[in-house]
Amino acid sequence: MSKRKGARSRKAPSSSKVRAKAARSRIAGHQQTRANSKQARVLGLLSRPSGATIATVMRTTGWQPHTVRGFFAAVVRKKFGLRLESEKADGERVYRIVAGKTCGDAAGDQPSA
């Protein structure tokens, strides 16, 4: 004799729809940081006129150098779209956020046809 399977319970709404909606709201919403987070502290260091070195950010956050460089590329440049400039001063590279210009503005500087 074969055993009869019980009635199946109904599944909850698809979780992929929930994830897609959450992703859309993150993209549409403006990204903000908490007041005293490591991310906010690093952005504060980079916003200073004197800028910050990788060593300074490492001391402030406790991150490794590759994590700092990854943060600059992924969060500062890509996520927030800020323009990050670097220059070599006294043998050390100094990074700073350039006010008023974002990564997207650089393409807008070119004359249109």
Tab-separated table of N, CA and C in Angstrom:
chain	number	residue	atom	x	y	z
A	1	MET	N	0.815	-1.171	0.000
A	1	MET	CA	0.000	0.000	0.000
A	1	MET	C	0.864	1.241	0.000
A	2	SER	N	0.455	2.218	-0.747
A	2	SER	CA	1.185	3.475	-0.750
A	2	SER	C	0.538	4.440	0.225
A	3	LYS	N	1.379	5.237	0.804
A	3	LYS	CA	0.867	6.201	1.758
A	3	LYS	C	0.397	7.445	1.010
A	4	ARG	N	-0.676	7.986	1.463
A	4	ARG	CA	-1.223	9.165	0.832
A	4	ARG	C	-0.560	10.403	1.440
A	5	LYS	N	-0.136	11.329	0.588
A	5	LYS	CA	0.493	12.549	1.058
A	5	LYS	C	-0.568	13.494	1.578
A	6	GLY	N	-0.236	14.204	2.635
A	6	GLY	CA	-1.150	15.184	3.216
A	6	GLY	C	-1.291	16.387	2.293
A	7	ALA	N	-2.252	17.189	2.579
A	7	ALA	CA	-2.471	18.388	1.782
A	7	ALA	C	-1.273	19.314	1.920
A	8	ARG	N	-0.863	19.881	0.811
A	8	ARG	CA	0.276	20.797	0.830
A	8	ARG	C	-0.161	22.153	1.359
A	9	SER	N	0.730	22.738	2.102
A	9	SER	CA	0.425	24.087	2.592
A	9	SER	C	0.768	25.087	1.500
A	10	ARG	N	0.065	26.190	1.506
A	10	ARG	CA	0.302	27.225	0.494
A	10	ARG	C	1.605	27.954	0.817
A	11	LYS	N	2.354	28.241	-0.214
A	11	LYS	CA	3.612	28.962	-0.032
A	11	LYS	C	3.342	30.448	0.152
A	12	ALA	N	4.249	31.070	0.880
A	12	ALA	CA	4.186	32.520	1.046
A	12	ALA	C	4.534	33.167	-0.290
A	13	PRO	N	4.224	34.428	-0.482
A	13	PRO	CA	4.576	35.102	-1.731
A	13	PRO	C	6.071	34.956	-2.019
A	14	SER	N	6.387	34.944	-3.268
A	14	SER	CA	7.756	34.714	-3.702
A	14	SER	C	8.720	35.712	-3.057
A	15	SER	N	9.785	35.180	-2.487
A	15	SER	CA	10.752	36.049	-1.817
A	15	SER	C	11.555	36.855	-2.831
A	16	SER	N	11.620	36.386	-4.094
A	16	SER	CA	12.357	37.153	-5.099
A	16	SER	C	11.658	38.474	-5.385
A	17	LYS	N	10.318	38.492	-5.303
A	17	LYS	CA	9.594	39.744	-5.504
A	17	LYS	C	9.891	40.716	-4.374
A	18	VAL	N	9.982	40.199	-3.164
A	18	VAL	CA	10.274	41.038	-2.006
A	18	VAL	C	11.677	41.613	-2.134
A	19	ARG	N	12.634	40.776	-2.532
A	19	ARG	CA	14.009	41.245	-2.689
A	19	ARG	C	14.112	42.291	-3.791
A	20	ALA	N	13.409	42.077	-4.903
A	20	ALA	CA	13.466	43.023	-6.012
A	20	ALA	C	12.912	44.378	-5.585
A	21	LYS	N	11.825	44.362	-4.824
A	21	LYS	CA	11.234	45.609	-4.358
A	21	LYS	C	12.187	46.335	-3.414
A	22	ALA	N	12.839	45.600	-2.534
A	22	ALA	CA	13.794	46.199	-1.603
A	22	ALA	C	14.980	46.792	-2.357
A	23	ALA	N	15.448	46.111	-3.381
A	23	ALA	CA	16.574	46.607	-4.168
A	23	ALA	C	16.192	47.892	-4.892
A	24	ARG	N	14.989	47.943	-5.429
A	24	ARG	CA	14.538	49.150	-6.122
A	24	ARG	C	14.460	50.334	-5.175
A	25	SER	N	13.976	50.098	-3.963
A	25	SER	CA	13.856	51.202	-3.015
A	25	SER	C	15.233	51.691	-2.584
A	26	ARG	N	16.220	50.796	-2.502
A	26	ARG	CA	17.576	51.217	-2.158
A	26	ARG	C	18.184	52.054	-3.267
A	27	ILE	N	17.923	51.668	-4.513
A	27	ILE	CA	18.478	52.403	-5.642
A	27	ILE	C	17.816	53.771	-5.748
A	28	ALA	N	16.502	53.806	-5.572
A	28	ALA	CA	15.771	55.052	-5.711
A	28	ALA	C	16.050	56.002	-4.561
A	29	GLY	N	16.228	55.471	-3.347
A	29	GLY	CA	16.451	56.315	-2.177
A	29	GLY	C	17.863	56.840	-2.130
A	30	HIS	N	18.046	57.967	-1.444
A	30	HIS	CA	19.372	58.552	-1.301
A	30	HIS	C	20.117	57.819	-0.190
A	31	GLN	N	21.360	57.468	-0.441
A	31	GLN	CA	22.154	56.737	0.536
A	31	GLN	C	22.613	57.677	1.637
A	32	GLN	N	22.476	57.263	2.876
A	32	GLN	CA	22.942	58.053	3.997
A	32	GLN	C	23.732	57.155	4.936
A	33	THR	N	24.607	57.777	5.710
A	33	THR	CA	25.378	57.015	6.678
A	33	THR	C	24.962	57.417	8.081
A	34	ARG	N	25.175	56.526	9.019
A	34	ARG	CA	24.901	56.860	10.421
A	34	ARG	C	25.940	57.858	10.909
A	35	ALA	N	25.598	58.589	11.929
A	35	ALA	CA	26.427	59.709	12.381
A	35	ALA	C	27.832	59.276	12.815
A	36	ASN	N	27.965	58.214	13.592
A	36	ASN	CA	29.271	57.869	14.144
A	36	ASN	C	29.771	56.526	13.631
A	37	SER	N	29.439	56.181	12.406
A	37	SER	CA	29.908	54.915	11.851
A	37	SER	C	31.312	55.087	11.276
A	38	LYS	N	31.977	53.990	11.023
A	38	LYS	CA	33.305	54.052	10.406
A	38	LYS	C	33.209	54.721	9.040
A	39	GLN	N	32.149	54.389	8.317
A	39	GLN	CA	31.949	54.964	6.991
A	39	GLN	C	31.841	56.489	7.081
A	40	ALA	N	31.103	56.993	8.041
A	40	ALA	CA	30.949	58.438	8.213
A	40	ALA	C	32.272	59.084	8.606
A	41	ARG	N	33.042	58.401	9.456
A	41	ARG	CA	34.340	58.948	9.865
A	41	ARG	C	35.297	59.036	8.689
A	42	VAL	N	35.312	57.998	7.842
A	42	VAL	CA	36.202	58.008	6.679
A	42	VAL	C	35.787	59.113	5.715
A	43	LEU	N	34.485	59.261	5.469
A	43	LEU	CA	34.017	60.322	4.577
A	43	LEU	C	34.371	61.696	5.144
A	44	GLY	N	34.324	61.836	6.459
A	44	GLY	CA	34.737	63.087	7.091
A	44	GLY	C	36.215	63.375	6.882
A	45	LEU	N	37.043	62.347	7.005
A	45	LEU	CA	38.483	62.510	6.770
A	45	LEU	C	38.759	62.919	5.326
A	46	LEU	N	38.066	62.279	4.400
A	46	LEU	CA	38.289	62.559	2.983
A	46	LEU	C	37.755	63.928	2.577
A	47	SER	N	36.786	64.449	3.321
A	47	SER	CA	36.187	65.745	2.989
A	47	SER	C	37.033	66.922	3.462
A	48	ARG	N	37.987	66.673	4.335
A	48	ARG	CA	38.849	67.753	4.814
A	48	ARG	C	39.699	68.289	3.672
A	49	PRO	N	40.055	69.570	3.706
A	49	PRO	CA	40.923	70.118	2.652
A	49	PRO	C	42.277	69.425	2.584
A	50	SER	N	42.771	68.957	3.736
A	50	SER	CA	44.068	68.278	3.749
A	50	SER	C	43.959	66.826	3.281
A	51	GLY	N	42.744	66.284	3.228
A	51	GLY	CA	42.549	64.915	2.787
A	51	GLY	C	43.002	63.900	3.818
A	52	ALA	N	43.213	62.666	3.373
A	52	ALA	CA	43.636	61.595	4.265
A	52	ALA	C	44.477	60.585	3.501
A	53	THR	N	45.408	59.977	4.214
A	53	THR	CA	46.213	58.914	3.619
A	53	THR	C	45.577	57.572	3.978
A	54	ILE	N	46.024	56.534	3.310
A	54	ILE	CA	45.532	55.193	3.630
A	54	ILE	C	45.898	54.836	5.068
A	55	ALA	N	47.088	55.242	5.503
A	55	ALA	CA	47.523	54.960	6.878
A	55	ALA	C	46.605	55.636	7.896
A	56	THR	N	46.170	56.861	7.609
A	56	THR	CA	45.264	57.572	8.512
A	56	THR	C	43.937	56.841	8.631
A	57	VAL	N	43.412	56.410	7.503
A	57	VAL	CA	42.131	55.699	7.507
A	57	VAL	C	42.283	54.361	8.223
A	58	MET	N	43.428	53.701	8.047
A	58	MET	CA	43.672	52.428	8.731
A	58	MET	C	43.667	52.613	10.246
A	59	ARG	N	44.334	53.667	10.743
A	59	ARG	CA	44.364	53.935	12.188
A	59	ARG	C	42.967	54.250	12.721
A	60	THR	N	42.187	54.994	11.954
A	60	THR	CA	40.854	55.407	12.394
A	60	THR	C	39.881	54.242	12.455
A	61	THR	N	39.960	53.343	11.471
A	61	THR	CA	38.958	52.275	11.352
A	61	THR	C	39.434	50.911	11.816
A	62	GLY	N	40.745	50.684	11.788
A	62	GLY	CA	41.264	49.355	12.104
A	62	GLY	C	41.237	48.430	10.897
A	63	TRP	N	40.993	48.988	9.706
A	63	TRP	CA	40.935	48.187	8.486
A	63	TRP	C	42.332	47.919	7.944
A	64	GLN	N	42.429	46.906	7.097
A	64	GLN	CA	43.647	46.595	6.362
A	64	GLN	C	43.736	47.519	5.142
A	65	PRO	N	44.944	47.684	4.567
A	65	PRO	CA	45.077	48.607	3.421
A	65	PRO	C	44.206	48.230	2.226
A	66	HIS	N	44.065	46.942	1.944
A	66	HIS	CA	43.253	46.543	0.794
A	66	HIS	C	41.773	46.834	1.038
A	67	THR	N	41.353	46.823	2.293
A	67	THR	CA	39.967	47.155	2.623
A	67	THR	C	39.723	48.643	2.418
A	68	VAL	N	40.696	49.463	2.771
A	68	VAL	CA	40.566	50.908	2.586
A	68	VAL	C	40.459	51.236	1.096
A	69	ARG	N	41.347	50.638	0.294
A	69	ARG	CA	41.304	50.895	-1.148
A	69	ARG	C	39.995	50.402	-1.749
A	70	GLY	N	39.497	49.265	-1.295
A	70	GLY	CA	38.215	48.753	-1.760
A	70	GLY	C	37.068	49.668	-1.369
A	71	PHE	N	37.123	50.221	-0.175
A	71	PHE	CA	36.099	51.177	0.272
A	71	PHE	C	36.098	52.406	-0.625
A	72	PHE	N	37.288	52.905	-0.964
A	72	PHE	CA	37.370	54.074	-1.837
A	72	PHE	C	36.716	53.793	-3.183
A	73	ALA	N	37.006	52.633	-3.751
A	73	ALA	CA	36.481	52.313	-5.074
A	73	ALA	C	34.992	51.976	-5.039
A	74	ALA	N	34.596	51.105	-4.125
A	74	ALA	CA	33.223	50.604	-4.129
A	74	ALA	C	32.221	51.558	-3.503
A	75	VAL	N	32.562	52.127	-2.376
A	75	VAL	CA	31.592	52.953	-1.656
A	75	VAL	C	31.683	54.416	-2.078
A	76	VAL	N	32.884	54.983	-1.973
A	76	VAL	CA	33.019	56.414	-2.248
A	76	VAL	C	32.732	56.715	-3.716
A	77	ARG	N	33.368	55.960	-4.609
A	77	ARG	CA	33.211	56.263	-6.035
A	77	ARG	C	31.928	55.692	-6.625
A	78	LYS	N	31.664	54.408	-6.408
A	78	LYS	CA	30.529	53.773	-7.071
A	78	LYS	C	29.208	54.006	-6.350
A	79	LYS	N	29.145	53.710	-5.062
A	79	LYS	CA	27.882	53.795	-4.333
A	79	LYS	C	27.411	55.245	-4.175
A	80	PHE	N	28.329	56.126	-3.723
A	80	PHE	CA	27.953	57.515	-3.501
A	80	PHE	C	28.187	58.384	-4.722
A	81	GLY	N	28.978	57.920	-5.681
A	81	GLY	CA	29.231	58.689	-6.899
A	81	GLY	C	30.059	59.938	-6.666
A	82	LEU	N	30.877	59.933	-5.624
A	82	LEU	CA	31.706	61.096	-5.324
A	82	LEU	C	33.010	61.037	-6.116
A	83	ARG	N	33.558	62.201	-6.402
A	83	ARG	CA	34.818	62.253	-7.136
A	83	ARG	C	35.957	62.276	-6.140
A	84	LEU	N	36.787	61.266	-6.184
A	84	LEU	CA	37.901	61.117	-5.260
A	84	LEU	C	39.194	61.380	-6.014
A	85	GLU	N	39.947	62.362	-5.562
A	85	GLU	CA	41.221	62.677	-6.190
A	85	GLU	C	42.355	62.260	-5.276
A	86	SER	N	43.474	61.916	-5.885
A	86	SER	CA	44.648	61.576	-5.091
A	86	SER	C	45.856	62.298	-5.659
A	87	GLU	N	46.756	62.636	-4.772
A	87	GLU	CA	48.014	63.242	-5.195
A	87	GLU	C	49.106	62.753	-4.268
A	88	LYS	N	50.304	62.708	-4.800
A	88	LYS	CA	51.420	62.242	-4.008
A	88	LYS	C	52.121	63.449	-3.391
A	89	ALA	N	52.128	63.498	-2.062
A	89	ALA	CA	52.765	64.605	-1.346
A	89	ALA	C	53.717	64.014	-0.309
A	90	ASP	N	54.958	64.438	-0.364
A	90	ASP	CA	55.984	63.965	0.579
A	90	ASP	C	56.099	62.445	0.593
A	91	GLY	N	55.988	61.820	-0.554
A	91	GLY	CA	56.153	60.375	-0.655
A	91	GLY	C	54.931	59.569	-0.252
A	92	GLU	N	53.870	60.232	0.198
A	92	GLU	CA	52.642	59.524	0.571
A	92	GLU	C	51.505	60.003	-0.307
A	93	ARG	N	50.620	59.090	-0.656
A	93	ARG	CA	49.465	59.444	-1.473
A	93	ARG	C	48.352	59.946	-0.570
A	94	VAL	N	47.831	61.129	-0.905
A	94	VAL	CA	46.774	61.759	-0.124
A	94	VAL	C	45.494	61.744	-0.959
A	95	TYR	N	44.406	61.277	-0.362
A	95	TYR	CA	43.110	61.184	-1.036
A	95	TYR	C	42.175	62.230	-0.461
A	96	ARG	N	41.368	62.841	-1.345
A	96	ARG	CA	40.352	63.787	-0.877
A	96	ARG	C	39.172	63.794	-1.827
A	97	ILE	N	38.006	64.084	-1.252
A	97	ILE	CA	36.785	64.205	-2.050
A	97	ILE	C	36.738	65.622	-2.593
A	98	VAL	N	36.558	65.740	-3.909
A	98	VAL	CA	36.487	67.040	-4.549
A	98	VAL	C	35.054	67.531	-4.457
A	99	ALA	N	34.859	68.685	-3.847
A	99	ALA	CA	33.514	69.223	-3.632
A	99	ALA	C	32.904	69.697	-4.944
A	100	GLY	N	31.604	69.485	-5.060
A	100	GLY	CA	30.861	70.006	-6.199
A	100	GLY	C	30.880	69.147	-7.436
A	101	LYS	N	31.744	68.169	-7.498
A	101	LYS	CA	31.792	67.324	-8.684
A	101	LYS	C	31.598	65.880	-8.288
A	102	THR	N	30.776	65.186	-9.053
A	102	THR	CA	30.584	63.759	-8.846
A	102	THR	C	31.181	63.027	-10.031
A	103	CYS	N	31.226	61.714	-9.946
A	103	CYS	CA	31.776	60.913	-11.040
A	103	CYS	C	30.983	61.133	-12.323
A	104	GLY	N	29.686	61.303	-12.214
A	104	GLY	CA	28.833	61.494	-13.387
A	104	GLY	C	29.046	62.849	-14.040
A	105	ASP	N	29.517	63.843	-13.279
A	105	ASP	CA	29.738	65.173	-13.834
A	105	ASP	C	30.898	65.204	-14.809
A	106	ALA	N	31.824	64.304	-14.671
A	106	ALA	CA	32.996	64.303	-15.540
A	106	ALA	C	32.587	64.076	-16.990
A	107	ALA	N	31.585	63.230	-17.218
A	107	ALA	CA	31.115	62.978	-18.573
A	107	ALA	C	30.362	64.200	-19.109
A	108	GLY	N	29.742	64.968	-18.222
A	108	GLY	CA	28.986	66.139	-18.638
A	108	GLY	C	29.859	67.311	-19.030
A	109	ASP	N	31.165	67.247	-18.714
A	109	ASP	CA	32.074	68.340	-19.066
A	109	ASP	C	32.384	68.387	-20.544
A	110	GLN	N	32.154	67.303	-21.254
A	110	GLN	CA	32.477	67.245	-22.667
A	110	GLN	C	31.412	67.970	-23.471
A	111	PRO	N	31.812	68.706	-24.509
A	111	PRO	CA	30.814	69.409	-25.317
A	111	PRO	C	29.932	68.432	-26.077
A	112	SER	N	28.676	68.803	-26.231
A	112	SER	CA	27.764	67.933	-26.962
A	112	SER	C	27.734	68.325	-28.419
A	113	ALA	N	27.411	67.383	-29.278
A	113	ALA	CA	27.437	67.623	-30.725
A	113	ALA	C	26.206	68.307	-31.223
